[in-house]
Amino acid sequence: MPANLTPQYMELEKKLKTARMAREKLEILEEMLAVIPKHKGTEKMQAMLKTKIAKLREAGDKKPGAARYVSPYLIDRSGAGQIVVAGLPNSGKSSLIKALTGANPEIGDYPFTTKLPAPYMMKFENVRIQLIDTPPLMTDFIDTGLAEAVKVSDGVLLVADLASEDPASDLEAVLLQFRERKVELQGIEQPLPEQVPPYRKRSLVAACKSDAPREENLETLRVLFGDRLDVLAVSPVSGQGLEEARKCLFRLLRVVRVYSKAPGKKPDLDEPFTLRRGSTVTDMAQAVHKDFAQNLKYARIWRTDKLQGQMANREQVLEDGDVIELHM
Ligand SMILES: Nc1nc2c(ncn2[C@@H]2O[C@H](COP(=O)(O)OP(=O)(O)OP(=O)(O)O)[C@@H](O)[C@H]2O)c(=O)[nH]1
Ligand SMILES: [Mg+2]
């Protein structure tokens, strides 16, 4: 099965079979959804997990007297990856999303402007990345839904406010809020350990309002957090850092873009398949169509000037920019 399931996932699957209580099942399923490799080959499994989770939650909510509740944070993923944008009130989350996506989330010069999470699409080169705008968390409070959304996301865009009095203490408090929900945020280049919990997520710290910073705030953030997090100065107002932010978020996702090509035709370079780094020809075949994965006879591969249509075996690991011709 080309889903590349990890031993950790298999372990959870086993645990699920012996779980008896709905609550316990729900927790295991949520953990499975958090750790399942996110690529085309597992999309159906992800959808199945989400359905099971939704059903269990619904059943739990049907207790007499309890109002039915579906978390607004459960947003279907789309594009090459899902990134949750989080931060304190008024830090500039929605402004940054507006600048990165061209969409129009509500923005206000007062706290708690954003009342509900909402998805937006950011384009980076030829891929689309989903950004989830969220209501603010606080230095002493984080919504369970937000923490859960981060657990099943591909990463976090953490917005810090350079115009605030003490963004370093703010950031420390925000990290602590996540930690208390078993979520650890780490730099975009650091490898993710397989063990959960804690749920480790790659995170870019956008030090926002760089056009109107308080003296030394940026430097302090870099000195205090630079060893474990990537801190990037951005400003939706001046435009500083926006292109770099898009680039970092793409890097954070750890995907490669692979193009499918029909024999005798040119590949469509506007429509890459985005696969997890380390994916193989088999994963690509699965992403194109499950029949390809089952009946693949051989594949040919083009890679800049290094490979020019050579035969590739099923286990060949793909690189960003590869062009693949699949033969059944
Ligand atoms: N000077 C300056 N102001 C900014 C910048 N980005 C955002 N702002 C202002 O900061 C205020 C808050 O912006 P929002 O984008 O609504 O902040 P938010 O984090 O989404 O706020 P909540 O939804 O309340 O959590 C608004 O008045 C924005 O105009 C920036 O780069 N520079
Ligand atoms: Mg907002």
mmCIF file of N, CA and C in Angstrom, residues 32-152:
data_model
loop_
_atom_site.group_PDB
_atom_site.id
_atom_site.type_symbol
_atom_site.label_atom_id
_atom_site.label_comp_id
_atom_site.label_asym_id
_atom_site.label_seq_id
_atom_site.Cartn_x
_atom_site.Cartn_y
_atom_site.Cartn_z
ATOM 1 N N MET A 32 -4.638 9.777 15.146
ATOM 2 C CA MET A 32 -4.347 9.164 13.839
ATOM 3 C C MET A 32 -4.383 10.222 12.737
ATOM 4 N N LEU A 33 -5.381 11.095 12.835
ATOM 5 C CA LEU A 33 -5.501 12.146 11.824
ATOM 6 C C LEU A 33 -4.302 13.098 11.892
ATOM 7 N N ALA A 34 -3.810 13.295 13.110
ATOM 8 C CA ALA A 34 -2.676 14.215 13.258
ATOM 9 C C ALA A 34 -1.398 13.628 12.676
ATOM 10 N N VAL A 35 -1.256 12.307 12.779
ATOM 11 C CA VAL A 35 0.043 11.731 12.380
ATOM 12 C C VAL A 35 0.029 11.080 10.998
ATOM 13 N N ILE A 36 -1.146 10.901 10.412
ATOM 14 C CA ILE A 36 -1.180 10.224 9.106
ATOM 15 C C ILE A 36 -0.405 11.063 8.087
ATOM 16 N N PRO A 37 0.460 10.439 7.286
ATOM 17 C CA PRO A 37 1.205 11.222 6.291
ATOM 18 C C PRO A 37 0.224 11.960 5.380
ATOM 19 N N LYS A 38 0.484 13.265 5.185
ATOM 20 C CA LYS A 38 -0.469 14.063 4.415
ATOM 21 C C LYS A 38 -0.042 14.135 2.947
ATOM 22 N N HIS A 39 -0.598 13.264 2.153
ATOM 23 C CA HIS A 39 -0.375 13.360 0.710
ATOM 24 C C HIS A 39 -1.557 12.734 0.003
ATOM 25 N N LYS A 40 -1.551 12.827 -1.313
ATOM 26 C CA LYS A 40 -2.708 12.375 -2.095
ATOM 27 C C LYS A 40 -3.073 10.923 -1.789
ATOM 28 N N GLY A 41 -2.028 10.105 -1.576
ATOM 29 C CA GLY A 41 -2.251 8.681 -1.368
ATOM 30 C C GLY A 41 -3.059 8.374 -0.116
ATOM 31 N N THR A 42 -3.136 9.329 0.814
ATOM 32 C CA THR A 42 -3.890 9.060 2.046
ATOM 33 C C THR A 42 -5.133 9.937 2.150
ATOM 34 N N GLU A 43 -5.461 10.635 1.069
ATOM 35 C CA GLU A 43 -6.589 11.574 1.158
ATOM 36 C C GLU A 43 -7.883 10.883 1.580
ATOM 37 N N LYS A 44 -8.111 9.683 0.993
ATOM 38 C CA LYS A 44 -9.354 8.964 1.324
ATOM 39 C C LYS A 44 -9.346 8.545 2.784
ATOM 40 N N MET A 45 -8.180 8.080 3.240
ATOM 41 C CA MET A 45 -8.093 7.658 4.641
ATOM 42 C C MET A 45 -8.308 8.848 5.564
ATOM 43 N N GLN A 46 -7.742 9.999 5.180
ATOM 44 C CA GLN A 46 -7.941 11.202 5.996
ATOM 45 C C GLN A 46 -9.423 11.553 6.070
ATOM 46 N N ALA A 47 -10.088 11.466 4.910
ATOM 47 C CA ALA A 47 -11.514 11.802 4.864
ATOM 48 C C ALA A 47 -12.296 10.835 5.751
ATOM 49 N N MET A 48 -11.911 9.543 5.706
ATOM 50 C CA MET A 48 -12.599 8.535 6.498
ATOM 51 C C MET A 48 -12.419 8.822 7.996
ATOM 52 N N LEU A 49 -11.186 9.192 8.355
ATOM 53 C CA LEU A 49 -10.923 9.504 9.769
ATOM 54 C C LEU A 49 -11.775 10.689 10.215
ATOM 55 N N LYS A 50 -11.827 11.708 9.330
ATOM 56 C CA LYS A 50 -12.605 12.906 9.684
ATOM 57 C C LYS A 50 -14.079 12.551 9.867
ATOM 58 N N THR A 51 -14.594 11.678 8.987
ATOM 59 C CA THR A 51 -16.004 11.287 9.096
ATOM 60 C C THR A 51 -16.239 10.576 10.424
ATOM 61 N N LYS A 52 -15.343 9.648 10.770
ATOM 62 C CA LYS A 52 -15.513 8.912 12.025
ATOM 63 C C LYS A 52 -15.472 9.860 13.217
ATOM 64 N N ILE A 53 -14.526 10.810 13.159
ATOM 65 C CA ILE A 53 -14.395 11.783 14.256
ATOM 66 C C ILE A 53 -15.681 12.603 14.381
ATOM 67 N N ALA A 54 -16.158 13.063 13.216
ATOM 68 C CA ALA A 54 -17.369 13.894 13.221
ATOM 69 C C ALA A 54 -18.542 13.099 13.805
ATOM 70 N N LYS A 55 -18.648 11.809 13.423
ATOM 71 C CA LYS A 55 -19.777 10.995 13.903
ATOM 72 C C LYS A 55 -19.698 10.798 15.412
ATOM 73 N N LEU A 56 -18.495 10.518 15.895
ATOM 74 C CA LEU A 56 -18.343 10.314 17.336
ATOM 75 C C LEU A 56 -18.655 11.591 18.102
ATOM 76 N N ARG A 57 -18.167 12.718 17.544
ATOM 77 C CA ARG A 57 -18.435 13.996 18.221
ATOM 78 C C ARG A 57 -19.936 14.258 18.254
ATOM 79 N N GLU A 58 -20.557 13.984 17.106
ATOM 80 C CA GLU A 58 -21.991 14.223 17.000
ATOM 81 C C GLU A 58 -22.730 13.364 18.015
ATOM 82 N N ALA A 59 -22.349 12.087 18.099
ATOM 83 C CA ALA A 59 -22.998 11.173 19.035
ATOM 84 C C ALA A 59 -22.821 11.694 20.458
ATOM 85 N N GLY A 60 -21.613 12.176 20.765
ATOM 86 C CA GLY A 60 -21.326 12.702 22.101
ATOM 87 C C GLY A 60 -22.195 13.909 22.409
ATOM 88 N N ASP A 61 -22.442 14.691 21.367
ATOM 89 C CA ASP A 61 -23.220 15.917 21.568
ATOM 90 C C ASP A 61 -24.718 15.664 21.665
ATOM 91 N N LYS A 62 -25.126 14.411 21.325
ATOM 92 C CA LYS A 62 -26.565 14.141 21.333
ATOM 93 C C LYS A 62 -27.067 13.731 22.708
ATOM 94 N N LYS A 63 -26.196 13.853 23.712
ATOM 95 C CA LYS A 63 -26.643 13.525 25.072
ATOM 96 C C LYS A 63 -27.843 14.409 25.381
ATOM 97 N N PRO A 64 -28.798 13.873 26.160
ATOM 98 C CA PRO A 64 -30.000 14.657 26.442
ATOM 99 C C PRO A 64 -29.642 16.047 26.967
ATOM 100 N N GLY A 65 -30.277 17.020 26.427
ATOM 101 C CA GLY A 65 -30.084 18.381 26.933
ATOM 102 C C GLY A 65 -28.914 19.116 26.324
ATOM 103 N N ALA A 66 -27.970 18.366 25.733
ATOM 104 C CA ALA A 66 -26.783 19.041 25.192
ATOM 105 C C ALA A 66 -27.065 19.556 23.784
ATOM 106 N N ALA A 67 -26.673 20.772 23.537
ATOM 107 C CA ALA A 67 -26.871 21.326 22.200
ATOM 108 C C ALA A 67 -25.848 20.704 21.257
ATOM 109 N N ARG A 68 -26.222 20.513 20.013
ATOM 110 C CA ARG A 68 -25.307 19.913 19.046
ATOM 111 C C ARG A 68 -24.226 20.937 18.707
ATOM 112 N N TYR A 69 -22.984 20.483 18.744
ATOM 113 C CA TYR A 69 -21.902 21.429 18.516
ATOM 114 C C TYR A 69 -20.897 20.862 17.534
ATOM 115 N N VAL A 70 -20.649 21.582 16.474
ATOM 116 C CA VAL A 70 -19.604 21.172 15.549
ATOM 117 C C VAL A 70 -18.558 22.279 15.562
ATOM 118 N N SER A 71 -17.319 21.888 15.804
ATOM 119 C CA SER A 71 -16.285 22.913 15.925
ATOM 120 C C SER A 71 -16.099 23.663 14.617
ATOM 121 N N PRO A 72 -16.144 25.002 14.664
ATOM 122 C CA PRO A 72 -15.924 25.776 13.436
ATOM 123 C C PRO A 72 -14.485 25.663 12.945
ATOM 124 N N TYR A 73 -13.628 25.071 13.785
ATOM 125 C CA TYR A 73 -12.220 24.936 13.403
ATOM 126 C C TYR A 73 -11.974 23.731 12.502
ATOM 127 N N LEU A 74 -12.985 22.857 12.382
ATOM 128 C CA LEU A 74 -12.803 21.692 11.510
ATOM 129 C C LEU A 74 -13.026 22.122 10.068
ATOM 130 N N ILE A 75 -11.957 22.536 9.406
ATOM 131 C CA ILE A 75 -12.080 23.061 8.050
ATOM 132 C C ILE A 75 -11.401 22.096 7.083
ATOM 133 N N ASP A 76 -12.127 21.695 6.041
ATOM 134 C CA ASP A 76 -11.551 20.763 5.068
ATOM 135 C C ASP A 76 -10.297 21.344 4.467
ATOM 136 N N ARG A 77 -9.274 20.518 4.381
ATOM 137 C CA ARG A 77 -8.046 21.043 3.799
ATOM 138 C C ARG A 77 -8.149 21.075 2.285
ATOM 139 N N SER A 78 -7.438 22.018 1.709
ATOM 140 C CA SER A 78 -7.388 22.065 0.262
ATOM 141 C C SER A 78 -6.071 22.718 -0.149
ATOM 142 N N GLY A 79 -5.614 22.427 -1.360
ATOM 143 C CA GLY A 79 -4.319 22.940 -1.792
ATOM 144 C C GLY A 79 -3.180 22.053 -1.295
ATOM 145 N N ALA A 80 -1.975 22.601 -1.352
ATOM 146 C CA ALA A 80 -0.777 21.807 -1.038
ATOM 147 C C ALA A 80 -0.575 21.614 0.454
ATOM 148 N N GLY A 81 -1.287 22.378 1.278
ATOM 149 C CA GLY A 81 -1.135 22.224 2.716
ATOM 150 C C GLY A 81 -2.010 23.213 3.461
ATOM 151 N N GLN A 82 -2.210 22.916 4.754
ATOM 152 C CA GLN A 82 -3.069 23.767 5.576
ATOM 153 C C GLN A 82 -2.237 24.388 6.706
ATOM 154 N N ILE A 83 -2.243 25.709 6.776
ATOM 155 C CA ILE A 83 -1.469 26.410 7.797
ATOM 156 C C ILE A 83 -2.398 27.268 8.642
ATOM 157 N N VAL A 84 -2.303 27.091 9.959
ATOM 158 C CA VAL A 84 -3.153 27.862 10.864
ATOM 159 C C VAL A 84 -2.424 29.152 11.243
ATOM 160 N N VAL A 85 -3.117 30.269 11.094
ATOM 161 C CA VAL A 85 -2.543 31.565 11.451
ATOM 162 C C VAL A 85 -3.052 31.922 12.846
ATOM 163 N N ALA A 86 -2.129 32.048 13.791
ATOM 164 C CA ALA A 86 -2.555 32.261 15.176
ATOM 165 C C ALA A 86 -1.776 33.409 15.797
ATOM 166 N N GLY A 87 -2.370 34.013 16.803
ATOM 167 C CA GLY A 87 -1.677 35.104 17.493
ATOM 168 C C GLY A 87 -2.613 35.843 18.433
ATOM 169 N N LEU A 88 -2.059 36.783 19.166
ATOM 170 C CA LEU A 88 -2.828 37.549 20.142
ATOM 171 C C LEU A 88 -3.772 38.517 19.423
ATOM 172 N N PRO A 89 -4.732 39.104 20.158
ATOM 173 C CA PRO A 89 -5.666 40.048 19.544
ATOM 174 C C PRO A 89 -4.920 41.215 18.894
ATOM 175 N N ASN A 90 -5.414 41.610 17.728
ATOM 176 C CA ASN A 90 -4.924 42.843 17.097
ATOM 177 C C ASN A 90 -3.468 42.768 16.615
ATOM 178 N N SER A 91 -2.903 41.549 16.569
ATOM 179 C CA SER A 91 -1.488 41.445 16.202
ATOM 180 C C SER A 91 -1.259 41.621 14.704
ATOM 181 N N GLY A 92 -2.329 41.458 13.907
ATOM 182 C CA GLY A 92 -2.201 41.658 12.466
ATOM 183 C C GLY A 92 -2.420 40.390 11.645
ATOM 184 N N LYS A 93 -3.040 39.368 12.255
ATOM 185 C CA LYS A 93 -3.274 38.088 11.559
ATOM 186 C C LYS A 93 -4.078 38.280 10.280
ATOM 187 N N SER A 94 -5.226 38.929 10.428
ATOM 188 C CA SER A 94 -6.114 39.070 9.261
ATOM 189 C C SER A 94 -5.493 39.985 8.210
ATOM 190 N N SER A 95 -4.788 41.026 8.676
ATOM 191 C CA SER A 95 -4.119 41.929 7.720
ATOM 192 C C SER A 95 -3.076 41.168 6.920
ATOM 193 N N LEU A 96 -2.343 40.298 7.606
ATOM 194 C CA LEU A 96 -1.303 39.527 6.944
ATOM 195 C C LEU A 96 -1.920 38.561 5.937
ATOM 196 N N ILE A 97 -3.026 37.943 6.321
ATOM 197 C CA ILE A 97 -3.707 37.023 5.398
ATOM 198 C C ILE A 97 -4.194 37.783 4.173
ATOM 199 N N LYS A 98 -4.741 38.964 4.419
ATOM 200 C CA LYS A 98 -5.205 39.786 3.295
ATOM 201 C C LYS A 98 -4.039 40.082 2.344
ATOM 202 N N ALA A 99 -2.898 40.461 2.926
ATOM 203 C CA ALA A 99 -1.738 40.815 2.097
ATOM 204 C C ALA A 99 -1.178 39.591 1.364
ATOM 205 N N LEU A 100 -1.238 38.435 2.003
ATOM 206 C CA LEU A 100 -0.651 37.238 1.392
ATOM 207 C C LEU A 100 -1.564 36.601 0.350
ATOM 208 N N THR A 101 -2.883 36.787 0.516
ATOM 209 C CA THR A 101 -3.815 36.070 -0.363
ATOM 210 C C THR A 101 -4.594 36.983 -1.301
ATOM 211 N N GLY A 102 -4.687 38.271 -0.970
ATOM 212 C CA GLY A 102 -5.523 39.166 -1.775
ATOM 213 C C GLY A 102 -6.998 39.052 -1.404
ATOM 214 N N ALA A 103 -7.321 38.231 -0.400
ATOM 215 C CA ALA A 103 -8.723 38.095 0.032
ATOM 216 C C ALA A 103 -9.079 39.248 0.973
ATOM 217 N N ASN A 104 -10.311 39.207 1.478
ATOM 218 C CA ASN A 104 -10.776 40.354 2.261
ATOM 219 C C ASN A 104 -11.318 40.006 3.639
ATOM 220 N N PRO A 105 -10.505 39.434 4.504
ATOM 221 C CA PRO A 105 -11.013 39.172 5.864
ATOM 222 C C PRO A 105 -11.238 40.490 6.589
ATOM 223 N N GLU A 106 -12.104 40.449 7.588
ATOM 224 C CA GLU A 106 -12.384 41.687 8.333
ATOM 225 C C GLU A 106 -11.162 42.083 9.163
ATOM 226 N N ILE A 107 -10.852 43.372 9.116
ATOM 227 C CA ILE A 107 -9.694 43.906 9.838
ATOM 228 C C ILE A 107 -10.175 45.066 10.686
ATOM 229 N N GLY A 108 -9.655 45.201 11.902
ATOM 230 C CA GLY A 108 -10.098 46.326 12.723
ATOM 231 C C GLY A 108 -9.003 46.761 13.673
ATOM 232 N N ASP A 109 -9.015 48.038 14.050
ATOM 233 C CA ASP A 109 -7.970 48.508 14.965
ATOM 234 C C ASP A 109 -8.399 48.306 16.409
ATOM 235 N N TYR A 110 -9.129 47.233 16.642
ATOM 236 C CA TYR A 110 -9.557 46.875 17.999
ATOM 237 C C TYR A 110 -9.440 45.356 18.106
ATOM 238 N N PRO A 111 -9.292 44.817 19.317
ATOM 239 C CA PRO A 111 -9.122 43.373 19.468
ATOM 240 C C PRO A 111 -10.415 42.597 19.200
ATOM 241 N N PHE A 112 -10.273 41.331 18.884
ATOM 242 C CA PHE A 112 -11.384 40.389 18.648
ATOM 243 C C PHE A 112 -12.206 40.743 17.417
ATOM 244 N N THR A 113 -11.539 41.246 16.395
ATOM 245 C CA THR A 113 -12.252 41.525 15.151
ATOM 246 C C THR A 113 -12.693 40.211 14.509
ATOM 247 N N THR A 114 -11.784 39.251 14.458
ATOM 248 C CA THR A 114 -12.119 37.962 13.847
ATOM 249 C C THR A 114 -12.846 37.089 14.866
ATOM 250 N N LYS A 115 -14.088 36.716 14.509
ATOM 251 C CA LYS A 115 -14.915 35.962 15.463
ATOM 252 C C LYS A 115 -14.896 34.464 15.187
ATOM 253 N N LEU A 116 -14.675 34.105 13.931
ATOM 254 C CA LEU A 116 -14.718 32.683 13.557
ATOM 255 C C LEU A 116 -13.552 32.337 12.649
ATOM 256 N N PRO A 117 -13.050 31.116 12.739
ATOM 257 C CA PRO A 117 -11.990 30.720 11.815
ATOM 258 C C PRO A 117 -12.511 30.682 10.381
ATOM 259 N N ALA A 118 -11.648 30.985 9.437
ATOM 260 C CA ALA A 118 -12.068 30.949 8.029
ATOM 261 C C ALA A 118 -10.857 30.657 7.143
ATOM 262 N N PRO A 119 -11.070 29.871 6.066
ATOM 263 C CA PRO A 119 -9.961 29.500 5.188
ATOM 264 C C PRO A 119 -9.751 30.492 4.046
ATOM 265 N N TYR A 120 -8.484 30.696 3.692
ATOM 266 C CA TYR A 120 -8.134 31.539 2.542
ATOM 267 C C TYR A 120 -7.049 30.826 1.752
ATOM 268 N N MET A 121 -6.931 31.183 0.470
ATOM 269 C CA MET A 121 -5.939 30.522 -0.372
ATOM 270 C C MET A 121 -4.796 31.463 -0.720
ATOM 271 N N MET A 122 -3.587 31.020 -0.459
ATOM 272 C CA MET A 122 -2.414 31.811 -0.831
ATOM 273 C C MET A 122 -1.724 31.127 -1.998
ATOM 274 N N LYS A 123 -1.361 31.932 -2.977
ATOM 275 C CA LYS A 123 -0.617 31.349 -4.108
ATOM 276 C C LYS A 123 0.866 31.548 -3.875
ATOM 277 N N PHE A 124 1.635 30.507 -4.089
ATOM 278 C CA PHE A 124 3.088 30.654 -4.121
ATOM 279 C C PHE A 124 3.574 29.960 -5.390
ATOM 280 N N GLU A 125 4.162 30.730 -6.289
ATOM 281 C CA GLU A 125 4.546 30.202 -7.608
ATOM 282 C C GLU A 125 3.347 29.451 -8.186
ATOM 283 N N ASN A 126 3.480 28.143 -8.436
ATOM 284 C CA ASN A 126 2.333 27.443 -9.026
ATOM 285 C C ASN A 126 1.582 26.560 -8.041
ATOM 286 N N VAL A 127 1.750 26.805 -6.736
ATOM 287 C CA VAL A 127 0.961 26.027 -5.778
ATOM 288 C C VAL A 127 0.071 26.934 -4.932
ATOM 289 N N ARG A 128 -0.951 26.306 -4.368
ATOM 290 C CA ARG A 128 -1.875 27.043 -3.511
ATOM 291 C C ARG A 128 -1.795 26.461 -2.101
ATOM 292 N N ILE A 129 -1.693 27.339 -1.138
ATOM 293 C CA ILE A 129 -1.560 26.905 0.259
ATOM 294 C C ILE A 129 -2.707 27.516 1.047
ATOM 295 N N GLN A 130 -3.364 26.675 1.858
ATOM 296 C CA GLN A 130 -4.525 27.153 2.599
ATOM 297 C C GLN A 130 -4.085 27.798 3.921
ATOM 298 N N LEU A 131 -4.541 29.020 4.142
ATOM 299 C CA LEU A 131 -4.271 29.702 5.410
ATOM 300 C C LEU A 131 -5.585 29.817 6.180
ATOM 301 N N ILE A 132 -5.565 29.436 7.445
ATOM 302 C CA ILE A 132 -6.778 29.535 8.257
ATOM 303 C C ILE A 132 -6.645 30.732 9.191
ATOM 304 N N ASP A 133 -7.506 31.733 8.975
ATOM 305 C CA ASP A 133 -7.546 32.874 9.897
ATOM 306 C C ASP A 133 -8.307 32.428 11.142
ATOM 307 N N THR A 134 -7.881 32.892 12.297
ATOM 308 C CA THR A 134 -8.517 32.428 13.531
ATOM 309 C C THR A 134 -8.791 33.596 14.479
ATOM 310 N N PRO A 135 -9.790 33.409 15.352
ATOM 311 C CA PRO A 135 -9.976 34.395 16.420
ATOM 312 C C PRO A 135 -8.740 34.360 17.308
ATOM 313 N N PRO A 136 -8.443 35.453 17.985
ATOM 314 C CA PRO A 136 -7.193 35.507 18.743
ATOM 315 C C PRO A 136 -7.171 34.548 19.923
ATOM 316 N N LEU A 137 -5.963 34.090 20.242
ATOM 317 C CA LEU A 137 -5.795 33.437 21.540
ATOM 318 C C LEU A 137 -5.308 34.515 22.495
ATOM 319 N N MET A 138 -5.167 34.176 23.764
ATOM 320 C CA MET A 138 -4.765 35.167 24.754
ATOM 321 C C MET A 138 -3.531 34.649 25.481
ATOM 322 N N THR A 139 -2.857 35.528 26.220
ATOM 323 C CA THR A 139 -1.675 35.060 26.941
ATOM 324 C C THR A 139 -2.071 34.032 28.009
ATOM 325 N N ASP A 140 -3.349 34.044 28.419
ATOM 326 C CA ASP A 140 -3.756 33.078 29.446
ATOM 327 C C ASP A 140 -4.939 32.211 29.018
ATOM 328 N N PHE A 141 -5.220 32.194 27.720
ATOM 329 C CA PHE A 141 -6.341 31.363 27.262
ATOM 330 C C PHE A 141 -6.166 30.967 25.808
ATOM 331 N N ILE A 142 -6.433 29.690 25.546
ATOM 332 C CA ILE A 142 -6.456 29.250 24.151
ATOM 333 C C ILE A 142 -7.684 28.372 23.948
ATOM 334 N N ASP A 143 -8.419 28.634 22.884
ATOM 335 C CA ASP A 143 -9.605 27.855 22.559
ATOM 336 C C ASP A 143 -9.174 26.422 22.225
ATOM 337 N N THR A 144 -9.916 25.458 22.780
ATOM 338 C CA THR A 144 -9.597 24.055 22.490
ATOM 339 C C THR A 144 -9.611 23.814 20.987
ATOM 340 N N GLY A 145 -10.595 24.411 20.310
ATOM 341 C CA GLY A 145 -10.715 24.212 18.861
ATOM 342 C C GLY A 145 -9.466 24.658 18.122
ATOM 343 N N LEU A 146 -8.871 25.740 18.581
ATOM 344 C CA LEU A 146 -7.668 26.253 17.918
ATOM 345 C C LEU A 146 -6.508 25.269 18.096
ATOM 346 N N ALA A 147 -6.339 24.792 19.335
ATOM 347 C CA ALA A 147 -5.255 23.827 19.590
ATOM 348 C C ALA A 147 -5.469 22.565 18.756
ATOM 349 N N GLU A 148 -6.726 22.118 18.672
ATOM 350 C CA GLU A 148 -7.025 20.909 17.894
ATOM 351 C C GLU A 148 -6.760 21.154 16.407
ATOM 352 N N ALA A 149 -7.110 22.352 15.939
ATOM 353 C CA ALA A 149 -6.890 22.669 14.520
ATOM 354 C C ALA A 149 -5.403 22.632 14.196
ATOM 355 N N VAL A 150 -4.596 23.132 15.126
ATOM 356 C CA VAL A 150 -3.149 23.133 14.902
ATOM 357 C C VAL A 150 -2.628 21.690 14.846
ATOM 358 N N LYS A 151 -3.175 20.828 15.704
ATOM 359 C CA LYS A 151 -2.706 19.435 15.731
ATOM 360 C C LYS A 151 -2.872 18.738 14.388
ATOM 361 N N VAL A 152 -3.945 19.051 13.672
ATOM 362 C CA VAL A 152 -4.173 18.371 12.397
ATOM 363 C C VAL A 152 -3.698 19.206 11.197
#
